[in-house]
CSV table of C-alpha atoms in Angstrom, one decimal:
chain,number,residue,atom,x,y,z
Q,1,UNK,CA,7.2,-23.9,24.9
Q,2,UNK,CA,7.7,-22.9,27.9
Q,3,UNK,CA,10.3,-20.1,27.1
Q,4,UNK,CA,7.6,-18.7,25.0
Q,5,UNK,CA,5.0,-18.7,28.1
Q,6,UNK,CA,7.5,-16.6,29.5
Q,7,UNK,CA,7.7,-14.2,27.1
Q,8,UNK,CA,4.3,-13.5,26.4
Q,9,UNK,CA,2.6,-10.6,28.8
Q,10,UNK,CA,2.4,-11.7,32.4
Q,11,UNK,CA,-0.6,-10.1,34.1
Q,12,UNK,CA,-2.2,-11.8,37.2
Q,13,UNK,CA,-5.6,-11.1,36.7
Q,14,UNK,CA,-5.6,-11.8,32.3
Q,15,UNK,CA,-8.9,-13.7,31.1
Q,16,UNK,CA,-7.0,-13.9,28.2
Q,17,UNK,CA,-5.1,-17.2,28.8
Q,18,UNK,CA,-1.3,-18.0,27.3
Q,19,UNK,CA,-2.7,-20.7,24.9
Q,20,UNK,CA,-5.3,-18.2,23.2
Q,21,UNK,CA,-2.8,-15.9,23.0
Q,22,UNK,CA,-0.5,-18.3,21.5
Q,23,UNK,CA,-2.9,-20.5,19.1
Q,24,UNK,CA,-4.0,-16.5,17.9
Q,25,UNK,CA,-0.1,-15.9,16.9
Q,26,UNK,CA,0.0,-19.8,15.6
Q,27,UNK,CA,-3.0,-19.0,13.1
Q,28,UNK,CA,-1.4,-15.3,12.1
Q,29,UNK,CA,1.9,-17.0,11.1
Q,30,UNK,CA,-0.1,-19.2,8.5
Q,31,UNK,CA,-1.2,-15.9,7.2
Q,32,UNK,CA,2.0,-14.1,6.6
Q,33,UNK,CA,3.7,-15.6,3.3
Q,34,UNK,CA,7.7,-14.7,5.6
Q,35,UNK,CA,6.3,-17.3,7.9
Q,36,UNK,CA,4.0,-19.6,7.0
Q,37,UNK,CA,6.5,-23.1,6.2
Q,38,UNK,CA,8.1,-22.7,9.2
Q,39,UNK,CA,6.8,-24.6,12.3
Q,40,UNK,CA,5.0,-22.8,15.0
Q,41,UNK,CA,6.9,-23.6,17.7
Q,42,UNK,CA,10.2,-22.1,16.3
Q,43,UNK,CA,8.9,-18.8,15.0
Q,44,UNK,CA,8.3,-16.4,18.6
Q,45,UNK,CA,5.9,-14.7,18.8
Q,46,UNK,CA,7.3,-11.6,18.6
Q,47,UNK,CA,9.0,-12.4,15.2
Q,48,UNK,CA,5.2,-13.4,14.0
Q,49,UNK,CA,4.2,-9.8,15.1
Q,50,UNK,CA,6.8,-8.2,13.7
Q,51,UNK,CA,6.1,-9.9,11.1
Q,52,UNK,CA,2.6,-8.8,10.3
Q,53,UNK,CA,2.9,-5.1,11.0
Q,54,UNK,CA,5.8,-5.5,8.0
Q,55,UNK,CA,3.3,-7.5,6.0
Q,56,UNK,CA,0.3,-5.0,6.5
Q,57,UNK,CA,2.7,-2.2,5.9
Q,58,UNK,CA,3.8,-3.8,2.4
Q,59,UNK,CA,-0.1,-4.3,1.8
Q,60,UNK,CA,-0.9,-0.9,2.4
Q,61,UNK,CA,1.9,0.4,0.0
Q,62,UNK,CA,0.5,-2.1,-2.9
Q,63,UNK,CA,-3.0,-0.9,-2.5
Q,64,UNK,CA,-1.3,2.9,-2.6
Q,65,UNK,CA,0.7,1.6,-5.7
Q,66,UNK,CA,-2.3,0.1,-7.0
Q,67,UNK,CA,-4.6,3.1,-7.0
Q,68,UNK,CA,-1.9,5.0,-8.7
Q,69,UNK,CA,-2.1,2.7,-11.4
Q,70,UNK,CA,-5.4,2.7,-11.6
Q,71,UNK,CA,-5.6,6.2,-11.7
Q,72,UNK,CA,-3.1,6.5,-15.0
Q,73,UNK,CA,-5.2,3.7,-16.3
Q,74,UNK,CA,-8.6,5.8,-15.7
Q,75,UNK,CA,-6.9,9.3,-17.5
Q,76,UNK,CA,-6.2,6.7,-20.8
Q,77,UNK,CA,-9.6,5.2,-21.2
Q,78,UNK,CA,-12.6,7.0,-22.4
Q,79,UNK,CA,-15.1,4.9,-23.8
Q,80,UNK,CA,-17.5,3.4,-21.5
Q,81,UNK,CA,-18.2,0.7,-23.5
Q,82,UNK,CA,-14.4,-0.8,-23.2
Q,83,UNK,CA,-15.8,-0.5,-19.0
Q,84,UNK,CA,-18.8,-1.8,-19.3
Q,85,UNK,CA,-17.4,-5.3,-21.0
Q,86,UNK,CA,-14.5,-5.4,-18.5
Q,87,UNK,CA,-17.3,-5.1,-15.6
Q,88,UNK,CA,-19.3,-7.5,-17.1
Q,89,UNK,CA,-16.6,-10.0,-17.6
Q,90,UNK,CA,-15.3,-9.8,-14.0
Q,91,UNK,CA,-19.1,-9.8,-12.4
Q,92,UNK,CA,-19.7,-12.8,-14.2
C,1,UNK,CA,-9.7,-19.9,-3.8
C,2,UNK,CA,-11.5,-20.2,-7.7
C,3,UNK,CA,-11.1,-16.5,-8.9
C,4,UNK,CA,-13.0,-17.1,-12.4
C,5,UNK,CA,-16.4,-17.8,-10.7
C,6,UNK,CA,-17.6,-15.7,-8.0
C,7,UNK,CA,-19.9,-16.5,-5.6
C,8,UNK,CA,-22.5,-13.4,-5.4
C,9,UNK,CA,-22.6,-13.5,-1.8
C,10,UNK,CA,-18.3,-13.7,-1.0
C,11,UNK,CA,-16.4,-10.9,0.6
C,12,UNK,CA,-14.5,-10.7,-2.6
C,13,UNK,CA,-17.6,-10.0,-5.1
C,14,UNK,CA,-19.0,-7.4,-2.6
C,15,UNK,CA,-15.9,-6.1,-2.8
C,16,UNK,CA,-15.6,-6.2,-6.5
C,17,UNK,CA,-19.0,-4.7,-7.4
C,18,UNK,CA,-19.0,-2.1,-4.6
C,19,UNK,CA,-15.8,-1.2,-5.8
C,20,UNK,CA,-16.3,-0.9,-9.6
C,21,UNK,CA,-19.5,0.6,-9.0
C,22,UNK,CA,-17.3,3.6,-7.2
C,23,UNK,CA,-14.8,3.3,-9.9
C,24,UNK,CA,-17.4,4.4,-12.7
C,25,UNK,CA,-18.4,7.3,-10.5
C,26,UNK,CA,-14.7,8.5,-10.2
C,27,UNK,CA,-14.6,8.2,-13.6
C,28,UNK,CA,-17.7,9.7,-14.8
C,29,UNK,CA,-16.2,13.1,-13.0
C,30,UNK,CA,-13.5,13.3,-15.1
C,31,UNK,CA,-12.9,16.8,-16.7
C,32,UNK,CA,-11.3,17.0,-20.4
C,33,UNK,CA,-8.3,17.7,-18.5
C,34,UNK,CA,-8.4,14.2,-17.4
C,35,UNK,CA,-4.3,13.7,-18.0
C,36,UNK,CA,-3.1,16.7,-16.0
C,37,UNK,CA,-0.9,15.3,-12.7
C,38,UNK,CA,-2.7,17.3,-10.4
C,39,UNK,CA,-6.2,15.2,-11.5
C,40,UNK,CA,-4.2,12.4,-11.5
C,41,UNK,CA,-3.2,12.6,-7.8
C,42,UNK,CA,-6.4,13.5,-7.0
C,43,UNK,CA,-8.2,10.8,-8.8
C,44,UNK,CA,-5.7,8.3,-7.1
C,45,UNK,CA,-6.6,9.5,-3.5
C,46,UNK,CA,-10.0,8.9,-4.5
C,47,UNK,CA,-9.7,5.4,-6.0
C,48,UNK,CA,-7.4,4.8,-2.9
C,49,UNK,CA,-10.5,5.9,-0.6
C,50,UNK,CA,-13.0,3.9,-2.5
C,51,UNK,CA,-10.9,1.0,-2.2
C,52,UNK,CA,-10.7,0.9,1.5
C,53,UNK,CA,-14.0,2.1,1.5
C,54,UNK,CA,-15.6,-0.8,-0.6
C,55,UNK,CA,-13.6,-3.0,1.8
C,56,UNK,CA,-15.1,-2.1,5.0
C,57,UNK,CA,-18.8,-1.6,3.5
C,58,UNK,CA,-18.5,-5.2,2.5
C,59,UNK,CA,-17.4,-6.3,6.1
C,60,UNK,CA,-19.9,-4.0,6.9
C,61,UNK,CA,-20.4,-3.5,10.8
C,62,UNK,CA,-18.9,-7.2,11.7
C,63,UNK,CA,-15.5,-6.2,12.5
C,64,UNK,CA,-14.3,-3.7,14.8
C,65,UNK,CA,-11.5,-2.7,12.4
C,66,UNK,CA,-14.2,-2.5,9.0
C,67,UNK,CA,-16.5,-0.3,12.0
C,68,UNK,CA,-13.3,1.7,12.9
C,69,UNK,CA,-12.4,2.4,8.9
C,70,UNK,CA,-16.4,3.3,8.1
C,71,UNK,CA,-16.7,5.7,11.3
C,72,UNK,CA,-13.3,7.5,10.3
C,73,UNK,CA,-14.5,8.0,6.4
C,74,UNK,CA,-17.5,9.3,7.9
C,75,UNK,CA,-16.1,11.7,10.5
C,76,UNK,CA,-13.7,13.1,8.2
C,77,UNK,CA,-16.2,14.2,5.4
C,78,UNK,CA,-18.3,15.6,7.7
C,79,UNK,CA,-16.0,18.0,9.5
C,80,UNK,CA,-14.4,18.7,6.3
C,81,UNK,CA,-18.0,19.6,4.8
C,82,UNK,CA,-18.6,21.8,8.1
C,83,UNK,CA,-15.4,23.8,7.7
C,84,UNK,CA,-16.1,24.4,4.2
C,85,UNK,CA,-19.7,25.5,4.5
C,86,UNK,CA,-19.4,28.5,2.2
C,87,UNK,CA,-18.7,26.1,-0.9
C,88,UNK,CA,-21.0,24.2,-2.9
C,89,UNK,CA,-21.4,20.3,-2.3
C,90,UNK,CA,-19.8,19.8,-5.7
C,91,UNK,CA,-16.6,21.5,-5.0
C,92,UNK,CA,-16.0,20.6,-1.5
C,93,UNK,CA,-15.3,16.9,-2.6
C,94,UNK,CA,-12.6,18.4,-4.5
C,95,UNK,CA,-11.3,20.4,-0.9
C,96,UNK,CA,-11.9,16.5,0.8
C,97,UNK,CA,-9.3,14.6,-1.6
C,98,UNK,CA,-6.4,17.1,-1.1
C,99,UNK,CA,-6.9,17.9,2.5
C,100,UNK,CA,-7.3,14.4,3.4
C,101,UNK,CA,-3.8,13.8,2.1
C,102,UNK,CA,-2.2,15.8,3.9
C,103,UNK,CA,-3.3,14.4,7.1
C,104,UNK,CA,-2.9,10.7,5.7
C,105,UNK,CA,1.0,11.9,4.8
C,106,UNK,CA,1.2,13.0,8.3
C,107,UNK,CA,0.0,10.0,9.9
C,108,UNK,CA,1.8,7.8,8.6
C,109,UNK,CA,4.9,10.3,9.0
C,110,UNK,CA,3.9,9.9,12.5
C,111,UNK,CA,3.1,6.5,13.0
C,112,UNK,CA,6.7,5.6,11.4
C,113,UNK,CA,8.5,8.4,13.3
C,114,UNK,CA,6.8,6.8,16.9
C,115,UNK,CA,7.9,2.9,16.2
C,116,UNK,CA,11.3,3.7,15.5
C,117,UNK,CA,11.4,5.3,18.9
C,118,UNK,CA,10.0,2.3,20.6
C,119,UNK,CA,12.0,-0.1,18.8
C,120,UNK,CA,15.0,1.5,20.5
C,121,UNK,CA,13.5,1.0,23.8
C,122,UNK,CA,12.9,-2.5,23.2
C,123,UNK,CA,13.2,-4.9,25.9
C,124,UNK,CA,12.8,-8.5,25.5
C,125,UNK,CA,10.9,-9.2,29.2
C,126,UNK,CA,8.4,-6.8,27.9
C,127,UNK,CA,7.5,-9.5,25.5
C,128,UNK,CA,4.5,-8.9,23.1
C,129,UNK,CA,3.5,-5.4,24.2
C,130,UNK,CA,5.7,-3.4,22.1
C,131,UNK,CA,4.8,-5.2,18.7
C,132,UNK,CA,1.1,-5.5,19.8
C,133,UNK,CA,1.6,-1.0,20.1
C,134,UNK,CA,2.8,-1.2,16.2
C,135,UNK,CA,0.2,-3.5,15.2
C,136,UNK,CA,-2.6,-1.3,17.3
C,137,UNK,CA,-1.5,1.3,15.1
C,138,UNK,CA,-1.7,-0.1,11.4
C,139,UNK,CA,-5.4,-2.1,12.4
C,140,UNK,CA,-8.2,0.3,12.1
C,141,UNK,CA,-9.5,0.9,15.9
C,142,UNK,CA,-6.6,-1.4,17.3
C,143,UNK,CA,-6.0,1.4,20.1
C,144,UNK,CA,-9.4,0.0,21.7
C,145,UNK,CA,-8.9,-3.7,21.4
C,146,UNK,CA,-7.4,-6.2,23.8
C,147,UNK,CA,-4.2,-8.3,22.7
C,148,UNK,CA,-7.1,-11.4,22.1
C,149,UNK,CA,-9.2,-8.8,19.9
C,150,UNK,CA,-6.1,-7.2,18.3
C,151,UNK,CA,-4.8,-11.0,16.9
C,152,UNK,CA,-8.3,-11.7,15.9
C,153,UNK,CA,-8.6,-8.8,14.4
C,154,UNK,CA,-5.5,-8.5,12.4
C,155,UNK,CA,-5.7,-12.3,11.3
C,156,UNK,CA,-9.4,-11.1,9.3
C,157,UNK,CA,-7.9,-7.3,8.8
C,158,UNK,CA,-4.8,-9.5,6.6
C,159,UNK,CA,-7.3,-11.5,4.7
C,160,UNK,CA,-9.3,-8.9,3.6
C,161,UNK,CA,-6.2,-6.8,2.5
C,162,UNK,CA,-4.7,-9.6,0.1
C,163,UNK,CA,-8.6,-9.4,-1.2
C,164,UNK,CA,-8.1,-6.0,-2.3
C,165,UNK,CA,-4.9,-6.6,-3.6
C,166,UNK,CA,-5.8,-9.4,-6.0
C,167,UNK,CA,-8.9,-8.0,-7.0
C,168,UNK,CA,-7.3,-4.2,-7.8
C,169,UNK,CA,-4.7,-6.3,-9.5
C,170,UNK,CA,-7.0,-8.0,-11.6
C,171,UNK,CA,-9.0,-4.9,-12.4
C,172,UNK,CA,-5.7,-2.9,-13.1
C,173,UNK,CA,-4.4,-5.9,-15.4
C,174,UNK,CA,-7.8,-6.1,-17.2
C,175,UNK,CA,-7.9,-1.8,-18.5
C,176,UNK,CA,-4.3,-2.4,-19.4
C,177,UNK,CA,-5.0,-5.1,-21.6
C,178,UNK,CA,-6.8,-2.7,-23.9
């Protein structure tokens, strides 16, 4: 605990206190599928960083990959009846 | 999270319906061409703009990142509509979708070039300010935010990116099932 106080930024005159800091990391790690069995304390924080910009990075490529898929799908379908039921069936 | 029922007012059926609803309008501005790579790409930077698009209008101004996304959709179309005042409104969405990826290639040419470098200068007493720089850079508006903001920011920023994912996936899965 204390080696991870240590690690985190040291600035005299923060608001931001260590335990924020550290319960904002704690609830970040649940978020990020690497990290999210492992306890708290024996993940850093700078692992759970690293961590999320490597998860947000692999996010943004499926959301690329995704709207290339999407966009093959579009050229294929013409009838706007086929969308209209696919709309209606996810709306509902 | 029950993905068969959605509740009108969740982030995810905002989502959904904002998105579709920009969907059918990329559609409906398909040429007879419609199979030609070049429309592909460009139809593909489009639905890739809707989609982050539909995701900050349905956070709408409560985050700083979804604020950050909005103001930087706006900004670009606007200056590229000023520098292309000679066209017609119809054809400068076309000039939009290819100049805006060239810039996006860049950035994120850039953005990958700049953490490697830093990565080599990484000490460990500098603790969390070198990953909190990478992380500034992927949230939307993370340049502004204080480490406290940045964490809070990223922890909602994540959520609403696996949204996007599962319902683009879903939508994807469905017009391949026909």
């Amino acid at each position: 605990m204390s080696s991870r106080r240590s690690r985190s930024r040291q600035s005299g005159a923060s608001r931001i206190t260590d335990d924020q800091i550290i319960d904002l990391v704690s609830k970040l790690q649940q978020l990020i599928p690497e990290l999210r069995g492992r306890r708290p304390d024996k993940v850093s924080a700078s692992k759970v960083l690293q961590e999320t910009c490597n998860y947000i990075r692999s996010l943004h490529r499926e959301v690329d990959g995704l709207s290339d898929r999407l966009s093959q799908l579009l050229a294929s379908t013409d009838t706007d009846s086929d969308q209209a039921a696919i709309i209606r069936s996810l709306l509902m | 999270m029950d993905s068969q029922h959605l509740n009108p007012s969740s982030l995810k059926s905002r989502f959904t319906a904002t998105f579709l609803r920009a969907l059918i309008k990329i559609n409906a501005q398909k040429p007879i061409s419609s199979s030609s790579p070049r429309e592909i790409f460009q139809r593909y930077r489009r639905i890739k703009v809707a989609a982050d698009k539909s995701m900050a209008y349905s956070v709408r101004s409560r985050r700083t990142w979804s604020r950050a996304t909005l103001w930087k959709l706006r900004s670009r179309s606007r200056s590229r509509l000023a520098s292309s005042g000679r066209r017609s409104s119809v054809k400068t969405r076309t000039t939009t979708t290819t100049t805006t990826t060239t810039t996006a290639t860049n950035h994120r040419a850039a953005i990958v070039e700049k953490t490697s470098h830093e990565k080599e200068n990484k000490e460990d007493h500098v603790g969390l300010a070198v990953q909190a720089e990478e992380l500034r850079e992927l949230v939307p508006g993370g340049e502004s935010m204080d480490l406290c903001n940045l964490l809070d920011e990223t922890a909602h920023y994540i959520k609403c990116l696996t949204t996007q994912v599962q319902v683009m996936k879903k939508i994807a899965n469905l017009y391949s099932l026909e």
